[in-house]
């Protein structure tokens, strides 16, 4: 297991914690307008 994938404690560093906290406190979303099966990307 360790030869192919890093051990679970090695997958994320301590610098990832602010991003985890931010993502848990703030909702993230992405909205893409679609009309008649095509993306509406501007005017």
C-alpha angles and dihedrals in degrees: 000000000000093000094059103031127026116253112269093253090053097052096078129034129214090260090069093068097084090053091049091050092047093049092049093050100039123050116230124208140164123205121193116186113228127186124180090349095306130106114248102223105173136316 
